Short mmCIF file of C-alpha atoms and ligand atoms in Angstrom, two decimals:
data_model
loop_
_atom_site.label_atom_id
_atom_site.label_comp_id
_atom_site.label_asym_id
_atom_site.label_seq_id
_atom_site.Cartn_x
_atom_site.Cartn_y
_atom_site.Cartn_z
CA UNK A 118 21.01 -35.30 -55.42
CA UNK A 119 23.51 -35.72 -58.03
CA UNK A 120 23.61 -38.20 -61.10
CA UNK A 121 27.04 -39.62 -62.21
CA UNK A 122 28.32 -37.46 -65.28
CA UNK A 123 27.58 -39.01 -68.71
CA UNK A 124 30.14 -38.44 -71.40
CA UNK A 125 28.24 -37.74 -74.56
CA UNK A 126 30.13 -39.76 -77.42
CA UNK A 127 28.23 -38.03 -80.35
CA UNK A 128 29.17 -34.37 -80.63
CA UNK A 129 26.63 -32.42 -78.87
CA UNK A 130 25.66 -28.72 -79.33
CA UNK A 131 22.71 -26.22 -77.67
CA UNK A 132 21.43 -23.48 -79.62
CA UNK A 133 19.08 -21.59 -77.59
CA UNK A 134 16.99 -19.85 -80.41
CA UNK A 135 16.20 -20.42 -84.02
CA UNK A 136 17.46 -17.02 -84.96
CA UNK A 137 20.98 -18.21 -83.43
CA UNK A 138 23.96 -18.23 -85.62
CA UNK A 139 26.07 -19.85 -82.86
CA UNK A 140 25.51 -23.06 -80.58
CA UNK A 141 27.24 -23.92 -77.47
CA UNK A 142 29.64 -27.22 -77.10
CA UNK A 143 28.07 -29.50 -74.54
CA UNK A 144 30.75 -32.44 -74.44
CA UNK A 145 32.87 -32.88 -71.76
CA UNK A 146 36.00 -31.48 -72.49
CA UNK A 147 35.00 -29.91 -75.44
CA UNK A 148 35.35 -31.20 -79.44
CA UNK A 149 38.47 -31.38 -81.44
CA UNK A 150 38.77 -29.69 -84.73
CA UNK A 151 37.88 -31.77 -87.41
CA UNK A 152 34.90 -33.05 -85.59
CA UNK A 153 31.45 -33.14 -87.79
CA UNK A 154 28.42 -32.14 -86.18
CA UNK A 155 25.12 -33.70 -86.96
CA UNK A 156 24.21 -30.85 -89.06
CA UNK A 157 27.67 -31.63 -91.28
CA UNK A 158 29.08 -28.75 -90.18
CA UNK A 159 32.97 -29.55 -89.44
CA UNK A 160 34.96 -27.80 -86.65
CA UNK A 161 37.73 -26.03 -87.80
CA UNK A 162 38.99 -24.96 -84.20
CA UNK A 163 39.11 -26.71 -80.83
CA UNK A 164 36.01 -25.57 -78.94
CA UNK A 165 35.95 -25.92 -75.28
CA UNK A 166 33.09 -27.05 -73.34
CA UNK A 167 30.24 -24.44 -73.14
CA UNK A 168 31.86 -22.38 -75.72
CA UNK A 169 30.36 -21.04 -78.97
CA UNK A 170 30.71 -22.56 -82.32
CA UNK A 171 29.73 -20.41 -85.97
CA UNK A 172 27.12 -22.13 -87.47
CA UNK A 173 27.33 -19.73 -90.58
CA UNK A 174 30.15 -17.72 -92.14
CA UNK A 175 29.82 -14.59 -89.91
CA UNK A 176 31.46 -11.53 -91.86
CA UNK A 177 33.20 -8.51 -90.09
CA UNK A 178 30.89 -6.58 -88.05
CA UNK A 179 27.68 -9.36 -88.60
CA UNK A 180 25.70 -9.66 -85.40
CA UNK A 181 26.64 -12.67 -83.43
CA UNK A 182 23.26 -14.14 -82.30
CA UNK A 183 22.59 -16.18 -78.96
CA UNK A 184 18.97 -16.04 -77.25
CA UNK A 185 17.97 -14.43 -80.23
CA UNK A 186 19.59 -11.17 -79.59
CA UNK A 187 23.07 -9.78 -80.72
CA UNK A 188 25.60 -10.82 -77.57
CA UNK A 189 28.15 -8.83 -79.86
CA UNK A 190 29.17 -8.05 -83.58
CA UNK A 191 32.45 -9.92 -85.45
CA UNK A 192 35.33 -7.84 -84.95
CA UNK A 193 36.71 -9.91 -88.27
CA UNK A 194 35.29 -12.75 -90.83
CA UNK A 195 34.57 -15.81 -88.65
CA UNK A 196 34.27 -18.75 -90.93
CA UNK A 197 31.63 -21.46 -90.05
CA UNK A 198 32.72 -23.95 -87.61
CA UNK A 199 35.16 -21.56 -86.01
CA UNK A 200 35.48 -21.19 -81.97
CA UNK A 201 33.51 -17.96 -81.17
CA UNK A 202 35.32 -16.45 -78.12
CA UNK A 203 35.51 -13.03 -76.35
CA UNK A 204 38.33 -11.60 -78.44
CA UNK A 205 36.47 -11.89 -81.72
CA UNK A 206 33.40 -10.05 -80.28
CA UNK A 207 32.55 -6.24 -80.19
CA UNK A 208 30.08 -5.96 -76.91
CA UNK A 209 26.94 -3.97 -77.99
CA UNK A 210 26.31 -0.66 -76.07
CA UNK A 211 23.68 -0.97 -73.03
CA UNK A 212 20.01 -0.49 -74.11
CA UNK A 213 18.95 3.07 -73.24
CA UNK A 214 16.52 3.40 -70.72
CA UNK A 215 13.84 5.60 -72.69
CA UNK A 216 11.05 4.12 -74.91
CA UNK A 217 11.45 0.71 -73.17
CA UNK A 218 8.23 -1.43 -73.88
CA UNK A 219 5.85 -1.01 -70.53
CA UNK A 220 3.32 -3.62 -69.10
CA UNK A 221 3.32 -4.64 -72.70
CA UNK A 222 3.32 -8.81 -72.05
CA UNK A 223 0.12 -10.28 -70.59
CA UNK A 224 1.30 -13.57 -69.48
CA UNK A 225 -1.44 -16.10 -69.38
CA UNK A 226 -2.33 -16.40 -65.67
CA UNK A 227 -1.03 -19.70 -64.53
CA UNK A 228 -3.26 -21.91 -62.40
CA UNK A 229 -2.94 -21.73 -58.64
CA UNK A 230 -0.61 -24.69 -57.22
CA UNK A 231 -2.41 -25.78 -54.19
CA UNK A 232 -1.91 -28.56 -51.45
CA UNK A 233 2.03 -27.82 -51.05
CA UNK A 234 3.31 -26.86 -47.58
CA UNK A 235 6.08 -27.32 -45.30
CA UNK A 236 6.74 -27.39 -41.39
CA UNK A 237 8.07 -23.59 -40.33
CA UNK A 238 8.26 -21.55 -37.37
CA UNK A 239 5.54 -19.01 -37.35
CA UNK A 240 6.43 -15.57 -36.03
CA UNK A 241 4.56 -12.92 -34.13
CA UNK A 242 4.59 -10.64 -37.01
CA UNK A 243 3.41 -13.10 -39.24
CA UNK A 244 6.11 -14.22 -41.01
CA UNK A 245 7.37 -17.86 -40.98
CA UNK A 246 11.09 -19.08 -39.89
CA UNK A 247 12.76 -22.05 -41.88
CA UNK A 248 15.28 -22.03 -39.10
CA UNK A 249 15.36 -21.36 -35.56
CA UNK A 250 18.46 -18.92 -34.80
CA UNK A 251 19.56 -16.63 -32.18
CA UNK A 252 21.33 -13.72 -33.98
CA UNK A 253 23.38 -11.08 -31.78
CA UNK A 254 23.38 -7.72 -33.83
CA UNK A 255 26.26 -5.74 -33.53
CA UNK A 256 26.65 -1.83 -34.26
CA UNK A 257 30.09 -1.72 -35.29
CA UNK A 258 32.88 -3.77 -36.43
CA UNK A 259 35.09 -2.73 -33.10
CA UNK A 260 32.96 -5.76 -30.99
CA UNK A 261 33.21 -8.16 -33.44
CA UNK A 262 36.10 -10.09 -31.44
CA UNK A 263 34.18 -10.02 -28.48
CA UNK A 264 30.87 -11.14 -30.12
CA UNK A 265 32.86 -14.06 -31.87
CA UNK A 266 34.31 -15.08 -28.37
CA UNK A 267 30.65 -14.83 -26.46
CA UNK A 268 29.14 -17.20 -29.46
CA UNK A 269 31.73 -19.52 -29.19
CA UNK A 270 30.86 -19.94 -25.40
CA UNK A 271 27.26 -19.75 -25.86
CA UNK A 272 27.50 -22.63 -28.54
CA UNK A 273 29.47 -24.78 -25.99
CA UNK A 274 27.87 -24.18 -22.62
CA UNK A 275 23.90 -22.68 -23.56
CA UNK A 276 22.92 -24.35 -26.59
CA UNK A 277 23.18 -27.80 -25.78
CA UNK A 278 20.30 -26.96 -23.17
CA UNK A 279 18.07 -25.62 -25.82
CA UNK A 280 17.37 -28.50 -28.15
CA UNK A 281 14.92 -26.71 -30.66
CA UNK A 282 17.27 -23.67 -31.05
CA UNK A 283 19.38 -24.51 -34.55
CA UNK A 284 22.27 -22.05 -34.18
CA UNK A 285 23.85 -18.88 -32.75
CA UNK A 286 25.35 -16.23 -35.29
CA UNK A 287 26.82 -13.27 -34.49
CA UNK A 288 25.98 -10.54 -37.15
CA UNK A 289 29.41 -9.08 -37.67
CA UNK A 290 29.85 -6.70 -40.57
CA UNK A 291 32.70 -3.76 -41.51
CA UNK A 292 30.08 -0.98 -40.86
CA UNK A 293 29.60 1.20 -37.85
CA UNK A 294 32.09 3.62 -37.41
CA UNK A 295 34.50 5.59 -39.72
CA UNK A 296 31.60 5.95 -42.20
CA UNK A 297 29.96 9.22 -43.35
CA UNK A 298 26.85 8.33 -41.76
CA UNK A 299 24.51 11.09 -43.17
CA UNK A 300 25.59 11.16 -46.48
CA UNK A 301 23.16 9.90 -49.14
CA UNK A 302 23.30 6.03 -49.48
CA UNK A 303 24.07 5.85 -45.87
CA UNK A 304 20.62 4.88 -45.23
CA UNK A 305 21.46 1.58 -47.57
CA UNK A 306 23.66 -0.15 -45.01
CA UNK A 307 21.70 0.94 -41.99
CA UNK A 308 18.29 -0.78 -43.01
CA UNK A 309 20.31 -3.59 -44.36
CA UNK A 310 21.32 -4.14 -40.99
CA UNK A 311 18.20 -3.19 -39.07
CA UNK A 312 16.33 -5.58 -41.56
CA UNK A 313 18.61 -8.61 -41.32
CA UNK A 314 18.01 -8.33 -37.11
CA UNK A 315 14.30 -8.75 -38.17
CA UNK A 316 14.77 -11.89 -40.87
CA UNK A 317 12.13 -14.37 -39.92
CA UNK A 318 14.83 -17.24 -38.99
CA UNK A 319 15.88 -15.10 -35.72
CA UNK A 320 12.32 -15.33 -34.48
CA UNK A 321 12.05 -11.41 -33.21
CA UNK A 322 14.24 -12.22 -30.57
CA UNK A 323 16.66 -9.09 -31.10
CA UNK A 324 19.60 -8.33 -29.01
CA UNK A 325 22.34 -5.96 -29.86
CA UNK A 326 26.05 -5.84 -28.60
CA UNK A 327 27.45 -2.24 -29.07
CA UNK A 328 30.67 -0.89 -28.35
CA UNK A 329 29.49 2.93 -27.04
CA UNK A 330 31.33 5.46 -29.08
CA UNK A 331 30.39 4.11 -32.56
CA UNK A 332 28.67 6.53 -35.11
CA UNK A 333 26.05 4.04 -35.67
CA UNK A 334 24.36 4.12 -32.16
CA UNK A 335 21.50 1.24 -31.21
CA UNK A 336 18.99 3.28 -31.21
CA UNK A 337 19.76 4.74 -34.77
CA UNK A 338 20.11 1.16 -35.84
CA UNK A 339 17.00 -0.24 -34.16
CA UNK A 340 14.32 2.82 -33.20
CA UNK A 341 11.62 2.26 -30.77
CA UNK A 342 8.94 0.10 -32.51
CA UNK A 343 11.14 -1.53 -35.14
CA UNK A 344 11.49 -4.41 -33.82
CA UNK A 345 9.41 -7.05 -32.25
CA UNK A 346 10.02 -9.03 -29.11
CA UNK A 347 8.28 -12.41 -28.76
CA UNK A 348 6.19 -12.94 -25.61
CA UNK A 349 4.85 -16.45 -25.37
CA UNK A 350 2.69 -15.31 -22.83
CA UNK A 351 0.46 -12.96 -25.31
CA UNK A 352 1.35 -13.97 -29.00
CA UNK A 353 -0.90 -11.59 -30.08
CA UNK A 354 0.40 -8.34 -28.33
CA UNK A 355 4.00 -8.42 -29.39
CA UNK A 356 5.96 -6.08 -31.43
CA UNK A 357 3.11 -3.42 -30.74
CA UNK A 358 4.39 -1.53 -28.16
CA UNK A 359 7.03 1.34 -28.87
CA UNK A 360 8.28 1.13 -25.44
CA UNK A 361 9.60 -2.25 -25.47
CA UNK A 362 13.00 -1.44 -24.37
CA UNK A 363 16.12 -2.34 -26.96
CA UNK A 364 18.25 -5.30 -25.47
CA UNK A 365 21.67 -3.61 -25.48
CA UNK A 366 25.05 -4.94 -23.85
CA UNK A 367 27.37 -1.78 -24.23
CA UNK A 368 31.17 -2.72 -23.76
CA UNK A 369 31.98 0.87 -22.85
CA UNK A 370 29.42 0.64 -19.94
CA UNK A 371 30.92 1.85 -16.57
CA UNK A 372 29.49 -1.64 -15.32
CA UNK A 373 32.11 -3.77 -16.95
CA UNK A 374 34.87 -4.37 -15.02
CA UNK A 375 37.48 -6.66 -17.22
CA UNK A 376 36.81 -8.76 -20.01
CA UNK A 377 34.65 -11.51 -18.55
CA UNK A 378 31.92 -9.08 -17.35
CA UNK A 379 31.37 -8.46 -20.91
CA UNK A 380 31.12 -11.96 -21.93
CA UNK A 381 29.00 -12.51 -18.70
CA UNK A 382 26.64 -9.75 -19.76
CA UNK A 383 26.22 -11.34 -23.29
CA UNK A 384 25.61 -14.82 -22.04
CA UNK A 385 22.92 -13.54 -19.82
CA UNK A 386 20.91 -11.63 -21.99
CA UNK A 387 21.54 -14.79 -24.61
CA UNK A 388 19.95 -17.06 -22.26
CA UNK A 389 16.92 -15.34 -21.95
CA UNK A 390 16.44 -15.19 -25.86
CA UNK A 391 17.30 -18.90 -26.04
CA UNK A 392 14.59 -19.77 -23.65
CA UNK A 393 12.10 -17.87 -25.43
CA UNK A 394 13.35 -19.39 -28.92
CA UNK A 395 13.58 -22.98 -27.90
CA UNK A 396 9.56 -22.59 -26.83
CA UNK A 397 9.01 -22.50 -30.47
CA UNK A 398 7.58 -25.57 -32.43
CA UNK A 399 7.33 -26.11 -36.10
CA UNK A 400 4.05 -26.06 -37.62
CA UNK A 401 2.17 -26.72 -40.89
CA UNK A 402 2.26 -23.83 -43.43
CA UNK A 403 1.71 -23.64 -46.69
CA UNK A 404 4.20 -23.06 -49.26
CA UNK A 405 2.85 -19.53 -49.87
CA UNK A 406 5.21 -18.44 -46.86
CA UNK A 407 8.39 -19.13 -48.52
CA UNK A 408 10.29 -16.29 -49.31
CA UNK A 409 13.03 -17.37 -51.50
CA UNK A 410 15.90 -15.45 -53.08
CA UNK A 411 17.28 -16.42 -56.34
CA UNK A 412 21.01 -15.64 -57.58
CA UNK A 413 23.84 -17.25 -59.55
CA UNK A 414 27.53 -17.27 -59.17
CA UNK A 415 30.59 -18.55 -60.77
CA UNK A 416 28.27 -18.66 -64.02
CA UNK A 417 29.21 -20.21 -67.13
CA UNK A 418 27.55 -20.62 -70.40
CA UNK A 419 25.67 -23.76 -69.13
CA UNK A 420 23.95 -21.27 -66.44
CA UNK A 421 21.51 -20.05 -69.10
CA UNK A 422 20.83 -23.66 -70.59
CA UNK A 423 20.06 -25.58 -67.45
CA UNK A 424 20.28 -24.42 -64.08
CA UNK A 425 18.71 -20.95 -64.42
CA UNK A 426 16.07 -22.26 -66.72
CA UNK A 427 15.12 -25.00 -64.05
CA UNK A 428 15.18 -22.32 -61.29
CA UNK A 429 12.95 -20.15 -63.49
CA UNK A 430 10.55 -23.16 -63.77
CA UNK A 431 10.77 -23.57 -60.17
CA UNK A 432 10.17 -19.58 -59.69
CA UNK A 433 6.90 -19.94 -61.50
CA UNK A 434 5.84 -22.72 -59.10
CA UNK A 435 6.64 -20.56 -56.13
CA UNK A 436 4.59 -17.84 -57.99
CA UNK A 437 2.12 -20.21 -58.35
CA UNK A 438 1.88 -21.50 -54.76
CA UNK A 439 1.70 -17.84 -53.72
CA UNK A 440 4.68 -17.42 -52.31
CA UNK A 441 7.50 -14.50 -52.42
CA UNK A 442 10.25 -14.83 -55.08
CA UNK A 443 13.21 -12.37 -55.27
CA UNK A 444 15.44 -12.11 -58.27
CA UNK A 445 18.51 -9.54 -57.99
CA UNK A 446 21.87 -8.93 -59.68
CA UNK A 447 21.14 -5.48 -61.49
CA UNK A 448 24.11 -5.41 -63.70
CA UNK A 449 23.13 -8.82 -64.63
CA UNK A 450 19.78 -8.46 -65.70
CA UNK A 451 20.65 -4.75 -66.93
CA UNK A 452 20.73 -5.93 -70.63
CA UNK A 453 17.43 -7.15 -70.81
CA UNK A 454 15.78 -4.10 -69.02
CA UNK A 455 13.39 -4.65 -71.95
CA UNK A 456 12.25 -7.97 -71.21
CA UNK A 457 11.53 -7.06 -67.51
CA UNK A 458 9.76 -3.71 -67.92
CA UNK A 459 7.33 -5.35 -70.83
CA UNK A 460 6.43 -8.50 -67.91
CA UNK A 461 5.89 -5.48 -65.10
CA UNK A 462 2.22 -6.08 -64.10
CA UNK A 463 1.75 -2.17 -64.28
CA UNK A 464 3.44 1.06 -65.38
CA UNK A 465 4.42 1.98 -61.68
CA UNK A 466 6.33 -1.17 -61.47
CA UNK A 467 8.20 -0.81 -64.85
CA UNK A 468 9.32 2.70 -63.90
CA UNK A 469 10.53 1.88 -60.53
CA UNK A 470 12.65 -0.92 -62.24
CA UNK A 471 13.96 1.78 -64.55
CA UNK A 472 14.90 4.01 -61.62
CA UNK A 473 17.02 1.46 -60.09
CA UNK A 474 19.04 0.83 -63.29
CA UNK A 475 19.24 4.24 -63.83
CA UNK A 476 20.82 4.75 -60.08
CA UNK A 477 23.06 1.75 -60.68
CA UNK A 478 24.12 3.02 -64.28
CA UNK A 479 25.36 6.27 -62.36
CA UNK A 480 26.75 4.60 -59.12
CA UNK A 481 28.83 2.62 -61.72
CA UNK A 482 29.77 5.97 -63.87
CA UNK A 483 30.88 7.30 -60.46
CA UNK A 484 33.73 4.84 -60.71
CA UNK A 485 34.27 5.23 -64.10
CA UNK A 486 33.17 1.66 -65.30
CA UNK A 487 30.04 0.17 -66.65
CA UNK A 488 28.11 -2.86 -66.71
CA UNK A 489 30.93 -4.67 -68.57
CA UNK A 490 33.03 -4.53 -65.40
CA UNK A 491 30.79 -7.62 -64.53
CA UNK A 492 32.44 -10.61 -66.08
CA UNK A 493 35.13 -12.28 -64.55
CA UNK A 494 37.75 -14.60 -66.22
CA UNK A 495 36.12 -17.47 -64.86
CA UNK A 496 33.04 -16.35 -66.65
CA UNK A 497 34.96 -16.22 -69.82
CA UNK A 498 36.94 -19.37 -69.27
CA UNK A 499 33.45 -21.11 -69.19
CA UNK A 500 32.30 -19.67 -72.41
CA UNK A 501 30.55 -16.36 -71.72
CA UNK A 502 32.01 -13.46 -73.89
CA UNK A 503 30.79 -10.64 -72.08
CA UNK A 504 28.03 -9.10 -69.63
CA UNK A 505 25.25 -9.19 -72.50
CA UNK A 506 25.47 -12.98 -72.87
CA UNK A 507 25.68 -13.54 -69.26
CA UNK A 508 22.49 -11.44 -68.73
CA UNK A 509 20.50 -13.48 -71.11
CA UNK A 510 21.29 -16.50 -69.11
CA UNK A 511 21.12 -14.78 -65.76
CA UNK A 512 17.35 -13.13 -66.28
CA UNK A 513 15.80 -16.85 -67.01
CA UNK A 514 15.90 -17.17 -63.36
CA UNK A 515 12.93 -14.90 -63.32
CA UNK A 516 10.84 -17.25 -64.99
CA UNK A 517 7.86 -16.05 -66.51
CA UNK A 518 5.28 -14.59 -64.09
CA UNK A 519 4.53 -10.99 -64.15
CA UNK A 520 6.82 -8.85 -62.31
CA UNK A 521 4.57 -6.99 -59.50
CA UNK A 522 6.87 -5.57 -56.83
CA UNK A 523 10.12 -3.76 -56.77
CA UNK A 524 12.27 -2.87 -53.68
CA UNK A 525 15.61 -0.96 -53.29
CA UNK A 526 18.46 -2.25 -51.59
CA UNK A 527 18.12 -3.21 -47.89
CA UNK A 528 14.63 -2.72 -47.86
CA UNK A 529 12.29 -5.17 -46.53
CA UNK A 530 9.71 -7.28 -48.50
CA UNK A 531 6.28 -7.16 -47.92
CA UNK A 532 4.57 -8.58 -51.39
CA UNK A 533 3.70 -11.97 -52.49
CA UNK A 534 4.61 -12.85 -55.99
CA UNK A 535 7.64 -11.88 -57.83
CA UNK A 536 9.69 -9.03 -57.01
CA UNK A 537 12.70 -7.40 -58.59
CA UNK A 538 15.10 -6.77 -55.41
CA UNK A 539 17.59 -4.44 -56.60
CA UNK A 540 21.23 -5.41 -55.62
CA UNK A 541 24.53 -5.44 -56.59
CA UNK A 542 25.64 -9.28 -58.35
CA UNK A 543 28.34 -9.82 -55.87
CA UNK A 544 27.27 -13.17 -54.25
CA UNK A 545 27.98 -12.17 -50.78
CA UNK A 546 26.53 -8.85 -50.78
CA UNK A 547 23.11 -9.82 -53.19
CA UNK A 548 22.92 -12.62 -50.50
CA UNK A 549 22.93 -9.93 -47.87
CA UNK A 550 20.55 -7.59 -49.36
CA UNK A 551 18.13 -10.53 -49.99
CA UNK A 552 18.64 -11.69 -46.14
CA UNK A 553 17.52 -8.05 -45.27
CA UNK A 554 14.43 -8.48 -47.36
CA UNK A 555 13.38 -11.13 -45.43
CA UNK A 556 14.74 -14.16 -47.35
CA UNK A 557 13.80 -17.32 -45.31
CA UNK A 558 15.24 -19.71 -48.47
CA UNK A 559 18.14 -19.54 -51.16
CA UNK A 560 18.51 -20.79 -54.41
CA UNK A 561 22.19 -20.41 -55.88
CA UNK A 562 23.19 -21.65 -59.37
CA UNK A 563 26.59 -21.96 -60.40
CA UNK A 564 28.63 -23.23 -63.17
CA UNK A 565 32.31 -22.93 -62.31
CA UNK A 566 31.45 -24.04 -58.69
CA UNK A 567 31.41 -21.84 -55.72
CA UNK A 568 31.20 -23.52 -52.08
CA UNK A 569 28.95 -20.61 -51.10
CA UNK A 570 26.82 -20.49 -47.84
CA UNK A 571 25.13 -18.07 -45.32
CA UNK A 572 24.80 -18.93 -41.58
CA UNK A 573 21.01 -17.36 -41.36
CA UNK A 574 19.30 -19.30 -44.30
CA UNK A 575 19.62 -22.43 -46.08
CA UNK A 576 21.26 -22.03 -49.30
CA UNK A 577 20.38 -24.36 -51.94
CA UNK A 578 23.00 -25.06 -54.47
CA UNK A 579 22.29 -26.02 -58.19
CA UNK A 580 25.41 -27.39 -60.51
CA UNK A 581 24.73 -26.02 -64.16
CA UNK A 582 27.13 -29.20 -65.33
CA UNK A 583 27.00 -32.80 -64.91
CA UNK A 584 30.92 -32.71 -64.42
CA UNK A 585 30.86 -30.39 -61.68
CA UNK A 586 28.15 -32.18 -59.80
CA UNK A 587 30.39 -35.30 -60.09
CA UNK A 588 33.35 -33.44 -58.87
CA UNK A 589 31.53 -30.95 -56.10
CA UNK A 590 29.11 -34.25 -55.12
CA UNK A 591 29.28 -33.05 -51.47
CA UNK A 592 28.81 -29.62 -52.18
CA UNK A 593 26.09 -29.43 -54.96
CA UNK A 594 22.40 -30.14 -53.72
CA UNK A 595 20.80 -30.14 -57.03
CA UNK A 596 22.44 -31.60 -60.70
CA UNK A 597 20.80 -29.25 -63.43
CA UNK A 598 23.47 -30.72 -65.80
CA UNK A 599 21.16 -33.61 -66.66
CA UNK A 600 19.27 -31.36 -68.49
CA UNK A 601 22.32 -30.83 -71.00
CA UNK A 602 23.07 -34.46 -70.76
CA UNK A 603 19.46 -35.19 -72.12
CA UNK A 604 18.58 -37.18 -69.11
CA UNK A 605 16.15 -34.69 -67.40
CA UNK A 606 14.11 -31.85 -68.76
CA UNK A 607 14.23 -28.29 -67.19
CA UNK A 608 10.51 -29.25 -65.88
CA UNK A 609 12.23 -32.16 -63.97
CA UNK A 610 14.60 -30.37 -62.31
CA UNK A 611 12.28 -27.59 -61.67
CA UNK A 612 10.40 -29.88 -59.84
CA UNK A 613 13.24 -31.71 -58.03
CA UNK A 614 14.16 -28.16 -56.78
CA UNK A 615 10.46 -27.36 -55.47
CA UNK A 616 10.19 -30.56 -53.64
CA UNK A 617 13.78 -30.10 -52.11
CA UNK A 618 13.19 -26.39 -51.12
CA UNK A 619 10.10 -27.84 -49.04
CA UNK A 620 12.02 -30.47 -47.42
CA UNK A 621 15.04 -28.19 -46.45
CA UNK A 622 12.45 -25.23 -45.43
CA UNK A 623 11.02 -28.01 -43.10
CA UNK A 624 14.05 -29.17 -41.50
CA UNK A 625 13.77 -32.60 -42.76
CA UNK A 626 16.90 -32.38 -45.12
CA UNK A 627 20.10 -30.05 -44.80
CA UNK A 628 21.81 -28.47 -47.51
CA UNK A 629 25.86 -29.33 -48.13
CA UNK A 630 26.59 -25.80 -46.91
CA UNK A 631 24.56 -26.63 -43.62
CA UNK A 632 26.32 -29.71 -43.45
CA UNK A 633 29.82 -28.62 -43.61
CA UNK A 634 29.10 -24.97 -41.80
CA UNK A 635 30.16 -23.31 -44.69
CA UNK A 636 29.16 -19.31 -44.13
CA UNK A 637 30.30 -16.34 -46.09
CA UNK A 638 30.56 -13.20 -44.43
CA UNK A 639 27.80 -10.45 -44.28
CA UNK A 640 28.78 -7.84 -46.76
CA UNK A 641 26.83 -4.58 -46.45
CA UNK A 642 26.36 -2.49 -49.56
CA UNK A 643 27.99 0.84 -48.82
CA UNK A 644 27.62 3.28 -51.82
CA UNK A 645 28.29 6.15 -49.30
CA UNK A 646 31.82 7.75 -48.51
CA UNK A 647 34.31 6.24 -45.84
CA UNK A 648 35.97 8.90 -43.64
CA1 CA B 776 26.01 -13.20 -58.09
#
């Protein structure tokens, strides 16, 4: 999927908005002092790749404009041609949550995109899986070692007999005991785990391994009626019964004598579910059955120039095709809240976004930090001076479609169109919460590079720079660096990504993370106390 990096011989800078008084250097390796830009401006410092150069003389306290907005204020006079790094900038305060523009933008309705489909696994509840996986839900971390042992045996001894089943995964996590389970906020990890068990890629085949004495009892995790059992004899009638017993193997059950008794119980339960999963076949479904989560990680200054705009273009394609798309990462869109509330389809949707932002502001304040705690050393090395600059590049993943829905952390997504799914920006926590929302395909952009992957859904990774795509050619699925090189447009890469998504969703192609089996842990978001 990648193209060779091109070394631009001529100095190349990228300016995002006509108001901007800085531009970023695109050349691999940066540019040395004395370089004369095409505009005639001479660099007075070495400027690393992705970092900003002052296009005019900036007086102390002057706004430094990128994406047409102040990303900071000069701490001292900065001559034209200087490297503008984070130590020269004072970060603006966060935009207040009052007096925001509410549903003011009426984007021209984009034409429907018809005729695109993929091969998926239709579930009894109407959802569609892109993979056919047996998931073993756990109520508590105590059982993780036993489940891991059983999963290895299932993979070795049972899975080869069920060729239509892609994988077996244990849904291991650190929750379940030692937690204040009735505290405000505890509902978030509990519903997250419940909704992950019901992810479309698991086919409604819910089985649970419990210890027995834990706070999070199986019937609290999955109350009667909250889960569906697929019954191929009468598909129309599944999941409706609140009487369907939950399939639980409890390790402290008196019936177990010895460790192998526990393993045998898990394996015999797994076999029944594998038989039903194996009977499933892919069928042609419209692209509207995609539930896509987009996020970024290890971002750099190119994220907002190449990969994220291409993902944003693809987001618009998905919305036009009638699919569900989620963007998340609350702290990374917080500084663009006015752009989001203005794009809301209704005042109620805008209000829900404001509530989620206010909740997160308060959550961070409890820890005596704010959104500025988000940026990493790697972000800064990649040219992102602060969270304001990072957010302006992150938010473009949401494209230009109206925002028609908002969900809270751990909630299940039920709507088509563009949704703000409020989550932390942490890659694995965001991915875990998007899994709970029902994501069946994940798109992840990176500039610094991360080998991120999830066991439950394919993760398509998009590189922001050709240099990264070249070095990580067997980890990155799409190279959006071609946009900075000038060899492809944002639209070209957006369409490439859209077509790849249909191939990956259909199982015709595997992502690099799938090929290498690179899987990050499920990490539950638990804002409640631990005892
Ligand atoms: Ca992230």
